[in-house]
């Protein structure tokens, strides 16, 4: 019975991942080739970032679902560092994009540890669009 339960849990996590990313045409197999636009679409416009924040604020966070989403964000956020800013200086871009990538890793680790305060702190950095957009968009 435990094996059946574990299989169901794994299938549920995979199902959530498929639903979250089913509309995305580009597969993130090589983060070197992922544009800023693709990252913004997959993390923000798709609602993943908001869903992570909302899920973390829930009374009983669904850690397995959050883990699927946070794991998918990590390589996307890392791709930002490899891109060039559309405007603004490269030193500023480097700082913002590295902070963004680090926040994604920190968020993923905090979710894996089921540490809601740490996850919320990392999510706050990941979801702070205005700082970077003022300078680089």
Short mmCIF file of N, CA and C in Angstrom, two decimals:
data_model
loop_
_atom_site.label_atom_id
_atom_site.label_comp_id
_atom_site.label_asym_id
_atom_site.label_seq_id
_atom_site.Cartn_x
_atom_site.Cartn_y
_atom_site.Cartn_z
N UNK A 1 0.82 -1.19 0.00
CA UNK A 1 0.00 0.00 0.00
C UNK A 1 0.87 1.26 0.00
N UNK A 2 2.01 1.22 0.70
CA UNK A 2 2.90 2.38 0.74
C UNK A 2 3.46 2.68 -0.64
N UNK A 3 3.80 1.62 -1.40
CA UNK A 3 4.33 1.80 -2.75
C UNK A 3 3.29 2.49 -3.64
N UNK A 4 2.05 2.07 -3.49
CA UNK A 4 0.98 2.67 -4.29
C UNK A 4 0.85 4.15 -3.95
N UNK A 5 0.91 4.48 -2.67
CA UNK A 5 0.81 5.86 -2.23
C UNK A 5 1.97 6.70 -2.77
N UNK A 6 3.18 6.15 -2.74
CA UNK A 6 4.34 6.87 -3.26
C UNK A 6 4.20 7.08 -4.76
N UNK A 7 3.75 6.07 -5.46
CA UNK A 7 3.55 6.19 -6.92
C UNK A 7 2.52 7.27 -7.22
N UNK A 8 1.47 7.30 -6.45
CA UNK A 8 0.44 8.33 -6.66
C UNK A 8 1.00 9.72 -6.40
N UNK A 9 1.81 9.85 -5.36
CA UNK A 9 2.42 11.15 -5.05
C UNK A 9 3.35 11.60 -6.17
N UNK A 10 4.16 10.69 -6.67
CA UNK A 10 5.08 11.02 -7.77
C UNK A 10 4.28 11.41 -9.01
N UNK A 11 3.24 10.69 -9.32
CA UNK A 11 2.42 11.01 -10.48
C UNK A 11 1.74 12.36 -10.31
N UNK A 12 1.32 12.68 -9.11
CA UNK A 12 0.69 13.97 -8.86
C UNK A 12 1.69 15.10 -9.08
N UNK A 13 2.90 14.94 -8.59
CA UNK A 13 3.94 15.96 -8.77
C UNK A 13 4.24 16.13 -10.25
N UNK A 14 4.39 15.04 -10.97
CA UNK A 14 4.64 15.11 -12.42
C UNK A 14 3.47 15.75 -13.15
N UNK A 15 2.28 15.45 -12.73
CA UNK A 15 1.09 16.04 -13.35
C UNK A 15 1.05 17.54 -13.16
N UNK A 16 1.38 18.00 -11.96
CA UNK A 16 1.42 19.43 -11.69
C UNK A 16 2.48 20.09 -12.57
N UNK A 17 3.64 19.47 -12.67
CA UNK A 17 4.71 20.02 -13.51
C UNK A 17 4.25 20.14 -14.95
N UNK A 18 3.57 19.13 -15.44
CA UNK A 18 3.08 19.18 -16.82
C UNK A 18 2.05 20.28 -17.01
N UNK A 19 1.18 20.47 -16.03
CA UNK A 19 0.18 21.53 -16.15
C UNK A 19 0.82 22.90 -16.11
N UNK A 20 1.80 23.08 -15.24
CA UNK A 20 2.45 24.38 -15.10
C UNK A 20 3.18 24.77 -16.36
N UNK A 21 3.84 23.84 -16.98
CA UNK A 21 4.70 24.17 -18.10
C UNK A 21 4.21 23.66 -19.45
N UNK A 22 2.98 23.19 -19.54
CA UNK A 22 2.50 22.60 -20.78
C UNK A 22 2.40 23.60 -21.92
N UNK A 23 2.14 24.86 -21.64
CA UNK A 23 2.00 25.84 -22.71
C UNK A 23 3.31 26.38 -23.22
N UNK A 24 4.40 26.02 -22.62
CA UNK A 24 5.69 26.58 -23.02
C UNK A 24 6.27 25.78 -24.17
N UNK A 25 6.66 26.49 -25.23
CA UNK A 25 7.16 25.82 -26.43
C UNK A 25 8.64 25.49 -26.32
N UNK A 26 9.38 26.29 -25.58
CA UNK A 26 10.82 26.04 -25.49
C UNK A 26 11.13 25.22 -24.26
N UNK A 27 11.81 24.13 -24.44
CA UNK A 27 12.21 23.28 -23.33
C UNK A 27 13.52 23.82 -22.80
N UNK A 28 13.66 23.86 -21.50
CA UNK A 28 14.86 24.40 -20.90
C UNK A 28 15.87 23.28 -20.73
N UNK A 29 16.40 22.82 -21.84
CA UNK A 29 17.42 21.78 -21.79
C UNK A 29 18.79 22.41 -21.68
N UNK A 30 18.94 23.60 -22.26
CA UNK A 30 20.23 24.29 -22.25
C UNK A 30 19.99 25.72 -21.80
N UNK A 31 20.27 26.02 -20.56
CA UNK A 31 20.01 27.34 -20.01
C UNK A 31 20.81 28.43 -20.71
N UNK A 32 21.89 28.07 -21.41
CA UNK A 32 22.68 29.06 -22.12
C UNK A 32 21.88 29.73 -23.24
N UNK A 33 20.90 29.03 -23.78
CA UNK A 33 20.15 29.52 -24.93
C UNK A 33 18.82 30.15 -24.56
N UNK A 34 18.55 30.38 -23.31
CA UNK A 34 17.26 30.89 -22.88
C UNK A 34 17.31 32.41 -22.78
N UNK A 35 16.45 33.07 -23.53
CA UNK A 35 16.42 34.53 -23.56
C UNK A 35 15.73 35.10 -22.32
N UNK A 36 15.92 36.38 -22.11
CA UNK A 36 15.26 37.09 -21.01
C UNK A 36 13.75 36.95 -21.16
N UNK A 37 13.27 37.12 -22.39
CA UNK A 37 11.83 37.04 -22.65
C UNK A 37 11.27 35.67 -22.25
N UNK A 38 11.98 34.62 -22.61
CA UNK A 38 11.52 33.27 -22.26
C UNK A 38 11.49 33.09 -20.74
N UNK A 39 12.52 33.56 -20.06
CA UNK A 39 12.55 33.45 -18.59
C UNK A 39 11.36 34.19 -17.99
N UNK A 40 11.14 35.42 -18.43
CA UNK A 40 10.03 36.22 -17.88
C UNK A 40 8.68 35.54 -18.17
N UNK A 41 8.53 34.98 -19.37
CA UNK A 41 7.27 34.30 -19.70
C UNK A 41 7.06 33.06 -18.83
N UNK A 42 8.11 32.26 -18.67
CA UNK A 42 7.96 31.00 -17.94
C UNK A 42 7.87 31.18 -16.43
N UNK A 43 8.52 32.20 -15.91
CA UNK A 43 8.51 32.40 -14.46
C UNK A 43 7.38 33.33 -14.03
N UNK A 44 7.20 34.43 -14.75
CA UNK A 44 6.25 35.44 -14.30
C UNK A 44 4.91 35.41 -15.04
N UNK A 45 4.94 35.51 -16.34
CA UNK A 45 3.68 35.57 -17.09
C UNK A 45 2.88 34.28 -16.98
N UNK A 46 3.54 33.17 -16.80
CA UNK A 46 2.84 31.89 -16.65
C UNK A 46 2.15 31.78 -15.29
N UNK A 47 2.53 32.64 -14.36
CA UNK A 47 1.94 32.61 -13.03
C UNK A 47 2.69 31.75 -12.02
N UNK A 48 3.82 31.18 -12.42
CA UNK A 48 4.57 30.30 -11.51
C UNK A 48 5.06 31.07 -10.30
N UNK A 49 5.62 32.25 -10.51
CA UNK A 49 6.15 33.03 -9.38
C UNK A 49 5.03 33.38 -8.40
N UNK A 50 3.90 33.83 -8.93
CA UNK A 50 2.75 34.16 -8.07
C UNK A 50 2.24 32.92 -7.35
N UNK A 51 2.16 31.80 -8.06
CA UNK A 51 1.69 30.56 -7.45
C UNK A 51 2.61 30.13 -6.31
N UNK A 52 3.91 30.32 -6.50
CA UNK A 52 4.85 29.99 -5.42
C UNK A 52 4.59 30.87 -4.20
N UNK A 53 4.44 32.17 -4.42
CA UNK A 53 4.17 33.08 -3.31
C UNK A 53 2.88 32.75 -2.60
N UNK A 54 1.82 32.53 -3.38
CA UNK A 54 0.53 32.18 -2.79
C UNK A 54 0.61 30.86 -2.03
N UNK A 55 1.28 29.89 -2.61
CA UNK A 55 1.42 28.58 -1.97
C UNK A 55 2.18 28.64 -0.67
N UNK A 56 3.19 29.49 -0.63
CA UNK A 56 3.99 29.63 0.59
C UNK A 56 3.22 30.33 1.70
N UNK A 57 2.28 31.16 1.31
CA UNK A 57 1.49 31.90 2.31
C UNK A 57 0.32 31.08 2.85
N UNK A 58 0.07 29.94 2.24
CA UNK A 58 -1.04 29.09 2.67
C UNK A 58 -0.79 28.58 4.09
N UNK A 59 -1.88 28.31 4.78
CA UNK A 59 -1.79 27.79 6.15
C UNK A 59 -1.02 26.47 6.16
N UNK A 60 -1.30 25.62 5.20
CA UNK A 60 -0.63 24.32 5.05
C UNK A 60 -0.04 24.27 3.64
N UNK A 61 1.19 24.75 3.44
CA UNK A 61 1.78 24.74 2.09
C UNK A 61 1.84 23.31 1.53
N UNK A 62 1.59 23.20 0.25
CA UNK A 62 1.69 21.92 -0.46
C UNK A 62 3.12 21.82 -0.98
N UNK A 63 4.00 21.35 -0.11
CA UNK A 63 5.44 21.38 -0.36
C UNK A 63 5.84 20.63 -1.63
N UNK A 64 5.20 19.51 -1.91
CA UNK A 64 5.57 18.74 -3.11
C UNK A 64 5.27 19.53 -4.38
N UNK A 65 4.12 20.19 -4.43
CA UNK A 65 3.77 21.00 -5.59
C UNK A 65 4.70 22.21 -5.70
N UNK A 66 4.99 22.82 -4.58
CA UNK A 66 5.90 23.97 -4.59
C UNK A 66 7.30 23.57 -5.04
N UNK A 67 7.73 22.38 -4.64
CA UNK A 67 9.06 21.90 -5.02
C UNK A 67 9.18 21.72 -6.53
N UNK A 68 8.14 21.22 -7.16
CA UNK A 68 8.16 21.05 -8.63
C UNK A 68 8.35 22.41 -9.29
N UNK A 69 7.60 23.38 -8.83
CA UNK A 69 7.69 24.72 -9.42
C UNK A 69 9.04 25.37 -9.15
N UNK A 70 9.53 25.27 -7.93
CA UNK A 70 10.80 25.92 -7.60
C UNK A 70 11.96 25.28 -8.35
N UNK A 71 11.92 23.97 -8.51
CA UNK A 71 12.99 23.28 -9.26
C UNK A 71 13.02 23.73 -10.72
N UNK A 72 11.86 24.00 -11.28
CA UNK A 72 11.79 24.45 -12.67
C UNK A 72 12.30 25.88 -12.82
N UNK A 73 12.18 26.68 -11.78
CA UNK A 73 12.61 28.09 -11.85
C UNK A 73 14.13 28.22 -11.78
N UNK A 74 14.81 27.32 -11.09
CA UNK A 74 16.26 27.44 -10.88
C UNK A 74 17.04 27.58 -12.18
N UNK A 75 16.91 26.69 -13.16
CA UNK A 75 17.70 26.86 -14.39
C UNK A 75 17.29 28.08 -15.20
N UNK A 76 16.02 28.44 -15.12
CA UNK A 76 15.57 29.64 -15.82
C UNK A 76 16.21 30.89 -15.23
N UNK A 77 16.21 30.98 -13.90
CA UNK A 77 16.83 32.13 -13.24
C UNK A 77 18.33 32.17 -13.51
N UNK A 78 18.96 31.03 -13.54
CA UNK A 78 20.41 30.98 -13.83
C UNK A 78 20.70 31.49 -15.24
N UNK A 79 19.77 31.29 -16.16
CA UNK A 79 19.95 31.75 -17.54
C UNK A 79 20.01 33.27 -17.63
N UNK A 80 19.39 33.95 -16.70
CA UNK A 80 19.39 35.41 -16.74
C UNK A 80 20.81 35.97 -16.68
N UNK A 81 21.67 35.34 -15.91
CA UNK A 81 23.05 35.81 -15.74
C UNK A 81 23.79 35.77 -17.07
N UNK A 82 23.44 34.83 -17.94
CA UNK A 82 24.14 34.64 -19.20
C UNK A 82 23.66 35.58 -20.30
N UNK A 83 22.58 36.31 -20.03
CA UNK A 83 22.04 37.25 -21.02
C UNK A 83 22.66 38.63 -20.86
N UNK A 84 22.51 39.43 -21.88
CA UNK A 84 22.96 40.83 -21.87
C UNK A 84 21.75 41.70 -21.56
N UNK A 85 21.94 42.79 -20.84
CA UNK A 85 20.80 43.66 -20.53
C UNK A 85 20.32 44.40 -21.78
N UNK A 86 19.00 44.55 -21.93
CA UNK A 86 18.50 45.30 -23.08
C UNK A 86 18.86 46.78 -23.00
N UNK A 87 19.00 47.28 -21.78
CA UNK A 87 19.50 48.64 -21.57
C UNK A 87 20.09 48.70 -20.17
N UNK A 88 20.82 49.73 -19.87
CA UNK A 88 21.48 49.86 -18.58
C UNK A 88 22.86 49.22 -18.62
N UNK A 89 23.64 49.46 -17.57
CA UNK A 89 25.03 48.97 -17.61
C UNK A 89 25.14 47.52 -17.17
N UNK A 90 26.18 46.88 -17.64
CA UNK A 90 26.37 45.44 -17.40
C UNK A 90 26.66 45.10 -15.95
N UNK A 91 27.31 46.01 -15.20
CA UNK A 91 27.61 45.74 -13.79
C UNK A 91 26.30 45.63 -13.00
N UNK A 92 25.38 46.53 -13.28
CA UNK A 92 24.08 46.50 -12.61
C UNK A 92 23.33 45.23 -12.99
N UNK A 93 23.36 44.90 -14.28
CA UNK A 93 22.70 43.68 -14.75
C UNK A 93 23.26 42.46 -14.04
N UNK A 94 24.57 42.42 -13.93
CA UNK A 94 25.23 41.27 -13.29
C UNK A 94 24.73 41.11 -11.86
N UNK A 95 24.65 42.21 -11.12
CA UNK A 95 24.20 42.14 -9.73
C UNK A 95 22.74 41.67 -9.66
N UNK A 96 21.87 42.31 -10.43
CA UNK A 96 20.45 41.92 -10.40
C UNK A 96 20.26 40.47 -10.82
N UNK A 97 20.90 40.06 -11.91
CA UNK A 97 20.68 38.70 -12.41
C UNK A 97 21.28 37.65 -11.48
N UNK A 98 22.42 37.96 -10.88
CA UNK A 98 23.00 37.00 -9.92
C UNK A 98 22.14 36.90 -8.66
N UNK A 99 21.61 38.02 -8.20
CA UNK A 99 20.70 37.99 -7.04
C UNK A 99 19.44 37.19 -7.36
N UNK A 100 18.94 37.35 -8.57
CA UNK A 100 17.75 36.62 -9.03
C UNK A 100 18.03 35.11 -9.04
N UNK A 101 19.16 34.75 -9.61
CA UNK A 101 19.53 33.32 -9.69
C UNK A 101 19.74 32.73 -8.30
N UNK A 102 20.40 33.48 -7.43
CA UNK A 102 20.64 33.01 -6.06
C UNK A 102 19.32 32.86 -5.30
N UNK A 103 18.40 33.81 -5.51
CA UNK A 103 17.10 33.73 -4.84
C UNK A 103 16.35 32.47 -5.27
N UNK A 104 16.46 32.11 -6.55
CA UNK A 104 15.79 30.89 -7.02
C UNK A 104 16.36 29.65 -6.34
N UNK A 105 17.68 29.60 -6.21
CA UNK A 105 18.32 28.46 -5.54
C UNK A 105 17.93 28.44 -4.06
N UNK A 106 17.97 29.60 -3.43
CA UNK A 106 17.60 29.69 -2.00
C UNK A 106 16.14 29.28 -1.79
N UNK A 107 15.28 29.70 -2.70
CA UNK A 107 13.86 29.34 -2.62
C UNK A 107 13.70 27.83 -2.73
N UNK A 108 14.38 27.24 -3.70
CA UNK A 108 14.28 25.79 -3.89
C UNK A 108 14.77 25.04 -2.66
N UNK A 109 15.88 25.47 -2.09
CA UNK A 109 16.42 24.82 -0.88
C UNK A 109 15.47 24.98 0.30
N UNK A 110 14.90 26.17 0.46
CA UNK A 110 13.99 26.41 1.58
C UNK A 110 12.71 25.58 1.43
N UNK A 111 12.23 25.45 0.21
CA UNK A 111 11.04 24.63 -0.01
C UNK A 111 11.36 23.16 0.27
N UNK A 112 12.52 22.70 -0.16
CA UNK A 112 12.92 21.31 0.12
C UNK A 112 13.00 21.07 1.62
N UNK A 113 13.43 22.08 2.36
CA UNK A 113 13.54 21.97 3.82
C UNK A 113 12.22 22.28 4.53
N UNK A 114 11.20 22.65 3.76
CA UNK A 114 9.89 23.03 4.30
C UNK A 114 10.02 24.18 5.30
N UNK A 115 10.87 25.13 4.94
CA UNK A 115 11.15 26.31 5.76
C UNK A 115 10.42 27.51 5.15
N UNK A 116 9.19 27.72 5.58
CA UNK A 116 8.35 28.77 5.00
C UNK A 116 8.96 30.17 5.14
N UNK A 117 9.48 30.58 6.31
CA UNK A 117 10.05 31.92 6.41
C UNK A 117 11.22 32.15 5.44
N UNK A 118 12.10 31.18 5.33
CA UNK A 118 13.24 31.31 4.40
C UNK A 118 12.76 31.31 2.96
N UNK A 119 11.78 30.49 2.67
CA UNK A 119 11.24 30.44 1.30
C UNK A 119 10.56 31.76 0.94
N UNK A 120 9.82 32.32 1.86
CA UNK A 120 9.16 33.60 1.61
C UNK A 120 10.18 34.72 1.41
N UNK A 121 11.26 34.69 2.17
CA UNK A 121 12.32 35.70 2.02
C UNK A 121 12.97 35.59 0.64
N UNK A 122 13.25 34.39 0.20
CA UNK A 122 13.84 34.18 -1.12
C UNK A 122 12.85 34.56 -2.22
N UNK A 123 11.59 34.21 -2.03
CA UNK A 123 10.56 34.55 -3.01
C UNK A 123 10.42 36.06 -3.16
N UNK A 124 10.54 36.77 -2.07
CA UNK A 124 10.43 38.23 -2.11
C UNK A 124 11.49 38.82 -3.05
N UNK A 125 12.69 38.29 -3.02
CA UNK A 125 13.77 38.75 -3.90
C UNK A 125 13.45 38.35 -5.34
N UNK A 126 13.02 37.12 -5.54
CA UNK A 126 12.70 36.62 -6.88
C UNK A 126 11.56 37.42 -7.51
N UNK A 127 10.62 37.85 -6.71
CA UNK A 127 9.43 38.55 -7.21
C UNK A 127 9.59 40.06 -7.25
N UNK A 128 10.76 40.57 -6.92
CA UNK A 128 10.98 42.02 -6.92
C UNK A 128 11.34 42.48 -8.33
N UNK A 129 10.33 42.64 -9.15
CA UNK A 129 10.53 43.00 -10.56
C UNK A 129 10.96 44.46 -10.74
N UNK A 130 10.39 45.32 -9.95
CA UNK A 130 10.56 46.77 -10.16
C UNK A 130 12.02 47.22 -10.14
N UNK A 131 12.81 46.68 -9.23
CA UNK A 131 14.20 47.12 -9.11
C UNK A 131 14.97 46.94 -10.41
N UNK A 132 14.89 45.78 -10.97
CA UNK A 132 15.60 45.49 -12.22
C UNK A 132 14.94 46.19 -13.41
N UNK A 133 13.64 46.18 -13.45
CA UNK A 133 12.93 46.76 -14.59
C UNK A 133 13.17 48.25 -14.72
N UNK A 134 13.31 48.96 -13.60
CA UNK A 134 13.56 50.41 -13.65
C UNK A 134 14.84 50.72 -14.40
N UNK A 135 15.83 49.87 -14.26
CA UNK A 135 17.14 50.11 -14.84
C UNK A 135 17.32 49.45 -16.20
N UNK A 136 16.74 48.27 -16.38
CA UNK A 136 17.09 47.46 -17.55
C UNK A 136 15.97 47.19 -18.55
N UNK A 137 14.74 47.56 -18.24
CA UNK A 137 13.68 47.25 -19.20
C UNK A 137 13.32 48.48 -20.00
#
